[in-house]
């Protein structure tokens, strides 16, 4: 155990500091400080020694240099069991410092608030980060409190631990200190490198939660991130690893329809098994469920409108894991809360990440998120027949779904309703045949339906199979050296085809 006899305090966030200062004073612990923290302590009426008195140097360069001095860092870094260190402290009249309390300048908060570059530069902490690293390095003798989030732990040591810390406590705080300093530096690096090509990959996320397990019960799992920034959890059990993957897929696909008429989607294993747009949300749900009422069991449901009581009554007849919406009417919420484990999430207007990272072999793959949505302005019309207004609307609707469906995929749609999709197949023909069989299984008439493909057709076989099933219009990215074969088939058989010029693979 090490007894705290002296402390250096240099914090930006003074909230919660008052009881710390009071406890230090009550224990007779010598306090050193500078700048705003020193003024805060004096205002409380307690004695505090200015760092300038220790160093014989004033704060200079507009406060940029205050604590960077051998008498400060010698007091922190000296090894209490090294005779040579003890002798040098005596020679240079350096007092030992047993506790360092720091809270860094708010760089990330200033960035999030849209601060100018000059404001951001001044929020890059130099002295504070150096104090953190020095104290954490010497954890065998020094206790580091690296942010205001650790004030409670320090207060417990001061009030209930006799101002004594164990080696285990100091090492735990040192780990927290290096986590905070590395996260801080990663945020600064990310800002400076945002326009660089091929920069190093730095990912730092301090917030995390343990999951019941990973993808399977024998795998451990954690979520790193701030779910509360995206959702208000209104009801139900904790989200699982697989829930989170499905919720991510659901949120992304519904982003494509956020400004559309009432739209409802049902997802299973990251793919939409039902999706429809209607004038009423309850009708959109009914049409989405009709797309695949079997796969909907245990699925993830998401809407682009507030869930009303009528829609809630219909949803309540289905076993589902999660329901997501911008809001829930009070009566609808009461209805859906009747199932104790059903997770209800109110989605906030949060921006989704613009980049994606995943592990691959012994490294990582990075890419920009696929933010391209196919619109009417992107389309070219290589065939003799152009799609009519209804077909064109359905084509763009189907293209949005295909963008978020596992490749290889084919999506069949009609009247703004997903009829069926072929998902994750090793050939495009297999995906199409799967979609046709599924649509027919659930009683859909494919006559006049449209087909969307996430990638080009290398041969005309897909348009031929689709035509024979009743498909009358096709949307695809094009780009095959044999595009003309598919175009010729469409012309010979009266099909319309539009080309987007953008592939949407999803693996």
Short mmCIF file of C-alpha atoms in Angstrom, two decimals:
data_model
loop_
_atom_site.label_atom_id
_atom_site.label_comp_id
_atom_site.label_asym_id
_atom_site.label_seq_id
_atom_site.Cartn_x
_atom_site.Cartn_y
_atom_site.Cartn_z
CA UNK A 1 0.00 0.00 0.00
CA UNK A 2 1.17 3.53 -0.78
CA UNK A 3 0.00 6.53 1.20
CA UNK A 4 -0.87 9.70 -0.70
CA UNK A 5 1.00 12.64 0.84
CA UNK A 6 1.07 15.04 -2.11
CA UNK A 7 -1.07 15.57 -5.19
CA UNK A 8 -0.89 17.52 -8.44
CA UNK A 9 -4.24 18.59 -9.90
CA UNK A 10 -4.59 19.93 -13.44
CA UNK A 11 -8.09 19.45 -14.83
CA UNK A 12 -10.27 20.99 -17.53
CA UNK A 13 -13.59 19.68 -16.24
CA UNK A 14 -14.11 20.93 -12.69
CA UNK A 15 -17.48 19.20 -12.25
CA UNK A 16 -17.15 16.69 -9.43
CA UNK A 17 -13.77 18.05 -8.34
CA UNK A 18 -15.02 19.78 -5.17
CA UNK A 19 -15.38 16.65 -2.99
CA UNK A 20 -11.94 15.48 -4.20
CA UNK A 21 -10.32 18.72 -3.08
CA UNK A 22 -12.17 18.63 0.23
CA UNK A 23 -11.08 15.05 0.89
CA UNK A 24 -7.45 15.88 0.03
CA UNK A 25 -7.55 18.85 2.41
CA UNK A 26 -9.18 16.80 5.17
CA UNK A 27 -6.35 14.24 4.91
CA UNK A 28 -3.70 16.97 5.08
CA UNK A 29 -2.41 16.13 1.61
CA UNK A 30 -0.25 18.80 -0.02
CA UNK A 31 -1.85 20.08 -3.21
CA UNK A 32 -0.03 21.53 -6.22
CA UNK A 33 -1.91 23.10 -9.09
CA UNK A 34 -1.90 25.76 -11.76
CA UNK A 35 -4.19 27.99 -13.79
CA UNK A 36 -7.93 27.47 -13.53
CA UNK A 37 -7.63 24.47 -11.22
CA UNK A 38 -5.50 26.42 -8.77
CA UNK A 39 -8.05 29.25 -8.80
CA UNK A 40 -10.87 26.72 -8.23
CA UNK A 41 -9.14 25.28 -5.15
CA UNK A 42 -8.38 28.73 -3.73
CA UNK A 43 -11.99 29.77 -4.23
CA UNK A 44 -13.02 26.79 -2.12
CA UNK A 45 -10.85 28.23 0.65
CA UNK A 46 -8.14 25.56 0.70
CA UNK A 47 -4.38 25.97 0.59
CA UNK A 48 -2.76 25.07 -2.71
CA UNK A 49 0.82 25.51 -3.87
CA UNK A 50 1.23 26.98 -7.36
CA UNK A 51 3.32 24.91 -9.76
CA UNK A 52 5.13 28.13 -10.65
CA UNK A 53 6.44 28.27 -7.08
CA UNK A 54 7.83 24.76 -7.46
CA UNK A 55 9.46 25.34 -10.86
CA UNK A 56 10.46 29.02 -10.45
CA UNK A 57 8.98 29.49 -13.91
CA UNK A 58 5.72 31.22 -14.76
CA UNK A 59 3.07 29.86 -17.10
CA UNK A 60 4.23 31.01 -20.55
CA UNK A 61 3.09 31.17 -24.17
CA UNK A 62 -0.51 31.91 -23.29
CA UNK A 63 -0.71 28.91 -20.96
CA UNK A 64 0.75 26.43 -23.45
CA UNK A 65 3.64 25.67 -21.07
CA UNK A 66 2.81 25.30 -17.38
CA UNK A 67 3.79 21.91 -15.96
CA UNK A 68 6.48 20.80 -18.43
CA UNK A 69 9.46 21.07 -16.07
CA UNK A 70 11.97 18.62 -14.49
CA UNK A 71 10.82 19.52 -10.99
CA UNK A 72 7.29 18.42 -11.86
CA UNK A 73 8.16 15.30 -13.81
CA UNK A 74 11.03 14.39 -11.49
CA UNK A 75 8.54 14.47 -8.63
CA UNK A 76 6.27 12.07 -10.53
CA UNK A 77 8.78 9.73 -12.17
CA UNK A 78 11.22 9.15 -9.30
CA UNK A 79 11.45 5.56 -8.08
CA UNK A 80 10.95 5.53 -4.34
CA UNK A 81 13.15 2.45 -3.84
CA UNK A 82 16.08 3.70 -5.95
CA UNK A 83 18.79 5.36 -3.85
CA UNK A 84 20.13 7.32 -6.83
CA UNK A 85 16.67 8.77 -7.52
CA UNK A 86 16.26 9.74 -3.88
CA UNK A 87 19.67 11.42 -3.91
CA UNK A 88 18.91 13.40 -7.05
CA UNK A 89 15.61 14.64 -5.63
CA UNK A 90 17.50 15.90 -2.59
CA UNK A 91 20.17 17.55 -4.76
CA UNK A 92 17.67 19.45 -6.89
CA UNK A 93 15.10 20.03 -4.15
CA UNK A 94 12.33 18.10 -5.94
CA UNK A 95 9.35 16.98 -3.86
CA UNK A 96 7.75 13.62 -4.62
CA UNK A 97 4.24 13.66 -6.03
CA UNK A 98 2.10 10.63 -5.11
CA UNK A 99 -1.16 11.46 -6.89
CA UNK A 100 -1.79 13.09 -10.27
CA UNK A 101 -5.32 14.17 -11.21
CA UNK A 102 -5.87 15.21 -14.83
CA UNK A 103 -8.79 15.92 -17.13
CA UNK A 104 -7.72 16.70 -20.70
CA UNK A 105 -8.79 19.55 -22.94
CA UNK A 106 -11.96 18.47 -24.81
CA UNK A 107 -10.58 17.94 -28.32
CA UNK A 108 -13.31 15.53 -29.49
CA UNK A 109 -16.09 17.65 -28.06
CA UNK A 110 -14.71 20.75 -29.79
CA UNK A 111 -14.50 18.82 -33.06
CA UNK A 112 -18.07 17.53 -32.70
CA UNK A 113 -19.26 21.08 -32.04
CA UNK A 114 -17.77 22.24 -35.33
CA UNK A 115 -14.80 24.10 -33.87
CA UNK A 116 -12.42 25.95 -36.19
CA UNK A 117 -8.94 24.60 -36.82
CA UNK A 118 -7.37 27.22 -34.53
CA UNK A 119 -9.83 26.27 -31.76
CA UNK A 120 -9.03 22.59 -32.23
CA UNK A 121 -5.28 23.18 -32.13
CA UNK A 122 -5.61 24.94 -28.78
CA UNK A 123 -7.61 21.98 -27.47
CA UNK A 124 -4.70 19.59 -28.07
CA UNK A 125 -3.48 18.98 -24.54
CA UNK A 126 0.29 18.77 -24.12
CA UNK A 127 1.00 19.10 -20.41
CA UNK A 128 -1.97 17.00 -19.35
CA UNK A 129 -1.17 14.10 -21.66
CA UNK A 130 2.46 14.18 -20.48
CA UNK A 131 1.40 14.11 -16.84
CA UNK A 132 -0.87 11.13 -17.52
CA UNK A 133 1.86 9.13 -19.24
CA UNK A 134 4.47 9.94 -16.59
CA UNK A 135 2.26 9.02 -13.66
CA UNK A 136 0.97 5.85 -15.38
CA UNK A 137 4.53 4.77 -16.20
CA UNK A 138 5.46 5.07 -12.53
CA UNK A 139 2.33 3.27 -11.29
CA UNK A 140 4.35 1.33 -8.72
CA UNK A 141 4.65 4.52 -6.72
CA UNK A 142 2.13 6.99 -8.16
CA UNK A 143 -1.66 6.93 -8.52
CA UNK A 144 -2.94 8.49 -11.76
CA UNK A 145 -6.51 9.71 -12.15
CA UNK A 146 -6.65 10.39 -15.92
CA UNK A 147 -10.14 11.84 -16.33
CA UNK A 148 -13.19 13.09 -14.48
CA UNK A 149 -14.81 9.69 -15.07
CA UNK A 150 -12.38 8.27 -12.45
CA UNK A 151 -13.18 10.87 -9.76
CA UNK A 152 -15.55 8.49 -7.98
CA UNK A 153 -12.86 5.80 -7.70
CA UNK A 154 -10.40 8.32 -6.26
CA UNK A 155 -12.96 9.63 -3.80
CA UNK A 156 -13.51 6.09 -2.54
CA UNK A 157 -9.77 5.68 -1.94
CA UNK A 158 -9.58 8.99 -0.08
CA UNK A 159 -12.69 8.57 2.05
CA UNK A 160 -12.71 4.83 2.71
CA UNK A 161 -9.19 3.67 1.96
CA UNK A 162 -7.32 5.97 4.31
CA UNK A 163 -5.75 7.78 1.34
CA UNK A 164 -3.84 4.59 0.60
CA UNK A 165 -3.81 2.83 -2.77
CA UNK A 166 -2.82 -0.73 -3.56
CA UNK A 167 -0.51 -1.74 -6.39
CA UNK A 168 -3.51 -3.40 -8.06
CA UNK A 169 -5.50 -0.17 -7.92
CA UNK A 170 -2.62 1.88 -9.29
CA UNK A 171 -2.02 -0.56 -12.13
CA UNK A 172 -5.72 -0.58 -13.00
CA UNK A 173 -5.72 3.24 -13.09
CA UNK A 174 -2.55 3.18 -15.23
CA UNK A 175 -4.30 0.96 -17.75
CA UNK A 176 -7.21 3.41 -17.84
CA UNK A 177 -4.71 6.23 -18.29
CA UNK A 178 -3.06 4.68 -21.33
CA UNK A 179 -6.48 3.89 -22.79
CA UNK A 180 -7.49 7.54 -22.41
CA UNK A 181 -4.21 8.90 -23.78
CA UNK A 182 -4.20 6.53 -26.77
CA UNK A 183 -7.84 7.33 -27.55
CA UNK A 184 -7.09 11.05 -27.32
CA UNK A 185 -4.14 10.73 -29.70
CA UNK A 186 -6.18 8.56 -32.11
CA UNK A 187 -8.86 11.27 -32.31
CA UNK A 188 -6.24 13.92 -33.07
CA UNK A 189 -4.57 11.70 -35.68
CA UNK A 190 -7.94 11.01 -37.31
CA UNK A 191 -8.55 14.74 -37.65
CA UNK A 192 -5.14 15.46 -39.18
CA UNK A 193 -5.16 12.48 -41.53
CA UNK A 194 -8.74 12.73 -42.83
CA UNK A 195 -7.58 13.87 -46.27
CA UNK A 196 -4.55 11.57 -46.50
CA UNK A 197 -4.32 8.62 -48.87
CA UNK A 198 -3.55 5.22 -47.37
CA UNK A 199 -3.13 6.50 -43.83
CA UNK A 200 -2.64 4.15 -40.90
CA UNK A 201 -5.80 2.61 -39.49
CA UNK A 202 -6.52 3.93 -36.00
CA UNK A 203 -9.73 2.82 -34.31
CA UNK A 204 -10.42 3.72 -30.70
CA UNK A 205 -13.76 3.22 -28.95
CA UNK A 206 -13.87 3.54 -25.17
CA UNK A 207 -17.50 2.58 -24.65
CA UNK A 208 -18.31 -1.12 -24.65
CA UNK A 209 -20.75 -3.63 -23.28
CA UNK A 210 -20.54 -7.37 -22.77
CA UNK A 211 -22.97 -9.48 -24.80
CA UNK A 212 -24.49 -12.75 -23.65
CA UNK A 213 -22.30 -14.45 -26.25
CA UNK A 214 -21.07 -13.94 -29.79
CA UNK A 215 -22.57 -15.36 -32.96
CA UNK A 216 -22.91 -18.72 -31.19
CA UNK A 217 -23.18 -19.62 -27.49
CA UNK A 218 -19.61 -20.95 -27.32
CA UNK A 219 -18.18 -17.62 -28.53
CA UNK A 220 -17.61 -14.59 -26.33
CA UNK A 221 -18.84 -11.24 -27.65
CA UNK A 222 -18.76 -7.50 -26.94
CA UNK A 223 -20.18 -4.40 -28.57
CA UNK A 224 -17.96 -1.33 -28.82
CA UNK A 225 -19.83 1.89 -29.41
CA UNK A 226 -22.55 4.20 -28.13
CA UNK A 227 -25.94 2.64 -28.88
CA UNK A 228 -27.65 5.36 -26.88
CA UNK A 229 -26.61 7.87 -29.56
CA UNK A 230 -28.77 5.98 -32.09
CA UNK A 231 -31.59 4.43 -30.03
CA UNK A 232 -33.73 4.89 -26.97
CA UNK A 233 -34.38 1.36 -25.70
CA UNK A 234 -37.99 1.37 -24.54
CA UNK A 235 -38.57 -2.27 -23.64
CA UNK A 236 -37.27 -5.82 -23.78
CA UNK A 237 -34.21 -7.95 -23.17
CA UNK A 238 -30.65 -6.97 -24.00
CA UNK A 239 -29.62 -6.95 -27.64
CA UNK A 240 -27.52 -9.95 -28.67
CA UNK A 241 -24.61 -10.13 -31.12
CA UNK A 242 -26.90 -11.44 -33.87
CA UNK A 243 -29.60 -8.89 -32.97
CA UNK A 244 -27.08 -6.10 -33.45
CA UNK A 245 -26.04 -7.35 -36.88
CA UNK A 246 -29.68 -7.55 -37.95
CA UNK A 247 -30.51 -4.17 -36.44
CA UNK A 248 -27.57 -2.65 -38.32
CA UNK A 249 -28.86 -4.12 -41.59
CA UNK A 250 -32.39 -2.92 -40.83
CA UNK A 251 -31.33 0.64 -40.05
CA UNK A 252 -29.22 0.88 -43.20
CA UNK A 253 -31.91 -0.38 -45.56
CA UNK A 254 -34.56 1.89 -44.01
CA UNK A 255 -32.26 4.88 -44.55
CA UNK A 256 -33.07 4.41 -48.25
CA UNK A 257 -36.77 4.98 -47.49
CA UNK A 258 -36.60 7.58 -44.72
CA UNK A 259 -38.25 10.28 -46.85
CA UNK A 260 -40.65 7.94 -48.66
CA UNK A 261 -44.30 7.17 -47.97
CA UNK A 262 -44.96 4.81 -45.02
CA UNK A 263 -42.58 1.87 -45.42
CA UNK A 264 -42.13 -1.28 -43.39
CA UNK A 265 -39.34 -3.86 -43.59
CA UNK A 266 -38.83 -7.27 -42.00
CA UNK A 267 -35.29 -8.68 -41.89
CA UNK A 268 -33.80 -12.06 -41.10
CA UNK A 269 -30.08 -12.84 -41.06
CA UNK A 270 -29.24 -9.37 -42.42
CA UNK A 271 -31.51 -9.66 -45.47
CA UNK A 272 -34.96 -8.20 -46.10
CA UNK A 273 -37.54 -10.97 -46.31
CA UNK A 274 -40.38 -8.46 -46.55
CA UNK A 275 -40.57 -4.78 -47.49
CA UNK A 276 -43.38 -2.61 -48.78
CA UNK A 277 -44.44 1.02 -49.18
CA UNK A 278 -48.10 2.00 -48.81
CA UNK A 279 -50.25 5.02 -47.91
CA UNK A 280 -50.89 3.59 -44.43
CA UNK A 281 -48.21 2.03 -42.23
CA UNK A 282 -50.50 -0.82 -41.24
CA UNK A 283 -50.96 -1.69 -44.92
CA UNK A 284 -47.19 -1.48 -45.46
CA UNK A 285 -46.68 -3.95 -42.61
CA UNK A 286 -49.30 -6.35 -43.99
CA UNK A 287 -47.70 -6.25 -47.44
CA UNK A 288 -44.20 -6.69 -46.02
CA UNK A 289 -45.29 -9.70 -43.95
CA UNK A 290 -46.91 -11.27 -47.02
CA UNK A 291 -43.50 -11.29 -48.71
CA UNK A 292 -42.37 -14.15 -46.50
CA UNK A 293 -44.53 -14.87 -43.43
CA UNK A 294 -42.38 -17.90 -42.60
CA UNK A 295 -39.03 -16.12 -42.41
CA UNK A 296 -40.64 -13.21 -40.55
CA UNK A 297 -40.90 -15.42 -37.45
CA UNK A 298 -38.21 -14.20 -35.05
CA UNK A 299 -37.28 -11.35 -37.36
CA UNK A 300 -36.30 -7.70 -36.98
CA UNK A 301 -39.03 -5.18 -37.87
CA UNK A 302 -38.42 -1.56 -38.82
CA UNK A 303 -40.64 1.30 -39.97
CA UNK A 304 -40.00 4.81 -41.26
CA UNK A 305 -43.02 6.22 -39.40
CA UNK A 306 -44.37 6.23 -35.86
CA UNK A 307 -45.95 2.88 -34.99
CA UNK A 308 -49.70 3.45 -34.57
CA UNK A 309 -52.06 1.21 -32.54
CA UNK A 310 -53.49 -0.53 -35.61
CA UNK A 311 -50.03 -1.52 -36.83
CA UNK A 312 -49.03 -2.54 -33.31
CA UNK A 313 -52.02 -4.88 -33.04
CA UNK A 314 -50.95 -6.62 -36.24
CA UNK A 315 -47.29 -6.84 -35.17
CA UNK A 316 -48.34 -8.27 -31.81
CA UNK A 317 -49.63 -11.41 -33.52
CA UNK A 318 -46.10 -12.18 -34.75
CA UNK A 319 -43.17 -13.44 -32.70
CA UNK A 320 -40.39 -10.99 -33.46
CA UNK A 321 -37.14 -10.10 -31.73
CA UNK A 322 -36.93 -6.34 -32.31
CA UNK A 323 -39.22 -3.51 -33.47
CA UNK A 324 -37.57 -0.24 -34.56
CA UNK A 325 -39.33 3.02 -35.41
CA UNK A 326 -38.85 6.79 -35.13
CA UNK A 327 -41.49 6.69 -32.40
CA UNK A 328 -44.37 4.69 -30.93
CA UNK A 329 -47.84 6.00 -30.15
CA UNK A 330 -48.59 5.55 -26.44
CA UNK A 331 -51.26 2.91 -27.08
CA UNK A 332 -49.02 1.13 -29.59
CA UNK A 333 -46.24 0.98 -27.01
CA UNK A 334 -48.57 -0.58 -24.45
CA UNK A 335 -49.63 -3.23 -26.97
CA UNK A 336 -46.08 -4.14 -27.98
CA UNK A 337 -44.84 -4.23 -24.38
CA UNK A 338 -47.18 -7.13 -23.70
CA UNK A 339 -44.34 -9.46 -24.74
CA UNK A 340 -41.71 -9.01 -22.04
CA UNK A 341 -38.66 -9.98 -24.14
CA UNK A 342 -39.59 -8.07 -27.30
CA UNK A 343 -37.04 -5.29 -27.84
CA UNK A 344 -38.51 -1.90 -28.75
CA UNK A 345 -36.11 0.73 -30.08
CA UNK A 346 -36.91 4.34 -30.83
CA UNK A 347 -34.44 5.44 -33.49
CA UNK A 348 -32.85 8.84 -33.23
CA UNK A 349 -31.78 10.99 -36.17
CA UNK A 350 -28.14 9.93 -35.88
CA UNK A 351 -25.63 9.89 -38.71
CA UNK A 352 -24.36 6.43 -39.66
CA UNK A 353 -20.63 5.76 -40.23
CA UNK A 354 -19.26 6.70 -43.63
CA UNK A 355 -16.63 3.98 -43.54
CA UNK A 356 -16.60 0.25 -42.91
CA UNK A 357 -13.90 -1.93 -41.35
CA UNK A 358 -13.76 -5.69 -41.00
CA UNK A 359 -11.09 -8.27 -40.21
CA UNK A 360 -9.54 -10.26 -43.05
CA UNK A 361 -6.79 -12.85 -42.61
CA UNK A 362 -4.20 -11.25 -40.31
CA UNK A 363 -5.29 -7.69 -41.06
CA UNK A 364 -8.22 -5.42 -41.79
CA UNK A 365 -10.20 -4.32 -44.81
CA UNK A 366 -11.34 -0.70 -44.99
CA UNK A 367 -13.74 0.87 -47.43
CA UNK A 368 -16.07 3.80 -47.83
CA UNK A 369 -19.68 2.90 -47.10
CA UNK A 370 -21.84 2.39 -50.20
CA UNK A 371 -23.65 5.71 -50.04
CA UNK A 372 -24.78 5.64 -53.66
CA UNK A 373 -28.53 5.31 -54.18
CA UNK A 374 -29.68 4.68 -57.74
CA UNK A 375 -32.00 7.44 -58.91
CA UNK A 376 -33.86 8.24 -62.11
CA UNK A 377 -31.04 10.60 -63.09
CA UNK A 378 -28.56 7.68 -63.10
CA UNK A 379 -30.52 5.53 -65.53
CA UNK A 380 -29.75 4.84 -69.16
CA UNK A 381 -32.21 3.09 -71.47
CA UNK A 382 -30.50 0.73 -73.93
CA UNK A 383 -33.68 -1.10 -75.05
CA UNK A 384 -36.39 -0.22 -77.52
CA UNK A 385 -39.06 -0.21 -74.83
CA UNK A 386 -38.71 2.10 -71.86
CA UNK A 387 -40.34 1.23 -68.55
CA UNK A 388 -43.63 2.96 -67.84
CA UNK A 389 -44.03 5.13 -64.72
CA UNK A 390 -45.15 2.28 -62.47
CA UNK A 391 -42.37 -0.02 -63.66
CA UNK A 392 -39.74 2.67 -63.18
CA UNK A 393 -40.93 3.30 -59.64
CA UNK A 394 -40.77 -0.43 -58.90
CA UNK A 395 -37.32 -0.73 -60.50
CA UNK A 396 -35.81 1.93 -58.25
CA UNK A 397 -37.62 0.40 -55.26
CA UNK A 398 -36.17 -3.03 -56.05
CA UNK A 399 -32.70 -1.58 -56.62
CA UNK A 400 -32.66 -0.13 -53.10
CA UNK A 401 -33.45 -3.56 -51.66
CA UNK A 402 -30.84 -5.31 -53.81
CA UNK A 403 -28.18 -2.90 -52.53
CA UNK A 404 -28.63 -4.30 -49.01
CA UNK A 405 -29.10 -7.98 -49.88
CA UNK A 406 -26.29 -10.55 -49.81
CA UNK A 407 -24.64 -11.16 -53.17
CA UNK A 408 -25.32 -12.76 -55.51
CA UNK A 409 -28.84 -11.44 -55.33
CA UNK A 410 -31.91 -10.99 -57.48
CA UNK A 411 -34.87 -8.99 -56.16
CA UNK A 412 -38.40 -9.28 -57.55
CA UNK A 413 -40.89 -6.50 -56.82
CA UNK A 414 -44.28 -5.22 -57.91
CA UNK A 415 -46.40 -2.28 -56.78
CA UNK A 416 -43.74 -1.21 -54.23
CA UNK A 417 -43.74 -4.61 -52.56
CA UNK A 418 -40.88 -7.06 -52.26
CA UNK A 419 -42.21 -10.30 -53.76
CA UNK A 420 -39.08 -12.36 -53.19
CA UNK A 421 -35.31 -12.27 -53.37
CA UNK A 422 -32.59 -14.76 -54.03
CA UNK A 423 -29.87 -14.14 -51.46
CA UNK A 424 -26.22 -15.07 -51.14
CA UNK A 425 -26.14 -17.50 -54.06
CA UNK A 426 -22.99 -18.57 -55.86
CA UNK A 427 -24.56 -17.88 -59.25
CA UNK A 428 -26.97 -15.21 -60.43
CA UNK A 429 -29.13 -17.86 -62.11
CA UNK A 430 -29.48 -19.68 -58.78
CA UNK A 431 -30.46 -16.41 -57.08
CA UNK A 432 -33.12 -15.74 -59.73
CA UNK A 433 -34.54 -19.26 -59.60
CA UNK A 434 -34.65 -19.09 -55.80
CA UNK A 435 -36.54 -15.77 -55.96
CA UNK A 436 -39.05 -17.07 -58.53
CA UNK A 437 -39.71 -20.26 -56.56
CA UNK A 438 -40.18 -18.30 -53.35
CA UNK A 439 -42.56 -15.78 -54.91
CA UNK A 440 -44.65 -18.56 -56.38
CA UNK A 441 -44.62 -20.43 -53.07
CA UNK A 442 -46.33 -17.49 -51.38
CA UNK A 443 -48.85 -17.05 -54.16
CA UNK A 444 -47.55 -13.97 -55.94
CA UNK A 445 -48.40 -13.30 -59.58
CA UNK A 446 -45.15 -12.32 -61.27
CA UNK A 447 -46.82 -11.06 -64.41
CA UNK A 448 -45.76 -7.41 -64.71
CA UNK A 449 -43.21 -7.62 -61.89
CA UNK A 450 -39.71 -6.16 -62.14
CA UNK A 451 -36.28 -7.62 -61.44
CA UNK A 452 -33.23 -5.96 -59.86
CA UNK A 453 -29.72 -7.40 -59.91
CA UNK A 454 -26.82 -6.24 -57.76
CA UNK A 455 -24.35 -6.87 -60.60
CA UNK A 456 -24.30 -7.30 -64.37
CA UNK A 457 -25.57 -10.28 -66.37
CA UNK A 458 -22.66 -12.09 -68.04
CA UNK A 459 -25.13 -14.00 -70.22
CA UNK A 460 -28.75 -13.49 -71.32
CA UNK A 461 -29.97 -16.53 -69.37
CA UNK A 462 -31.27 -14.47 -66.41
CA UNK A 463 -33.43 -12.15 -68.51
CA UNK A 464 -34.77 -15.14 -70.41
CA UNK A 465 -35.71 -17.03 -67.21
CA UNK A 466 -37.23 -13.86 -65.74
CA UNK A 467 -39.25 -13.16 -68.89
CA UNK A 468 -40.71 -16.66 -68.91
CA UNK A 469 -41.79 -16.14 -65.26
CA UNK A 470 -43.66 -12.94 -66.13
CA UNK A 471 -41.03 -10.24 -65.43
CA UNK A 472 -41.47 -7.23 -67.73
CA UNK A 473 -38.70 -4.81 -66.66
CA UNK A 474 -35.13 -5.16 -65.40
CA UNK A 475 -32.66 -2.91 -63.60
CA UNK A 476 -28.97 -3.79 -63.48
CA UNK A 477 -25.60 -1.98 -63.35
CA UNK A 478 -24.35 -3.18 -66.72
CA UNK A 479 -20.65 -3.45 -67.52
CA UNK A 480 -20.42 -6.94 -68.97
CA UNK A 481 -18.64 -7.35 -72.28
CA UNK A 482 -21.74 -9.33 -73.26
CA UNK A 483 -24.33 -6.73 -72.17
CA UNK A 484 -25.63 -6.61 -75.70
CA UNK A 485 -26.81 -10.23 -75.54
CA UNK A 486 -29.19 -9.39 -72.66
CA UNK A 487 -30.26 -6.16 -74.40
CA UNK A 488 -31.00 -8.06 -77.62
CA UNK A 489 -33.14 -10.59 -75.75
CA UNK A 490 -35.13 -7.77 -74.11
CA UNK A 491 -35.69 -6.10 -77.50
CA UNK A 492 -36.79 -9.35 -79.12
CA UNK A 493 -39.30 -10.03 -76.32
CA UNK A 494 -40.62 -6.59 -75.41
CA UNK A 495 -38.87 -6.23 -72.04
CA UNK A 496 -37.65 -2.91 -70.69
CA UNK A 497 -34.17 -2.68 -69.22
CA UNK A 498 -32.47 0.19 -67.44
CA UNK A 499 -28.77 0.38 -66.61
CA UNK A 500 -27.54 2.24 -63.51
CA UNK A 501 -23.78 2.10 -64.03
CA UNK A 502 -23.23 1.23 -60.34
CA UNK A 503 -22.66 -2.23 -58.93
CA UNK A 504 -23.86 -2.98 -55.39
CA UNK A 505 -22.07 -6.13 -54.24
CA UNK A 506 -22.59 -7.01 -50.58
CA UNK A 507 -20.51 -9.77 -49.03
#
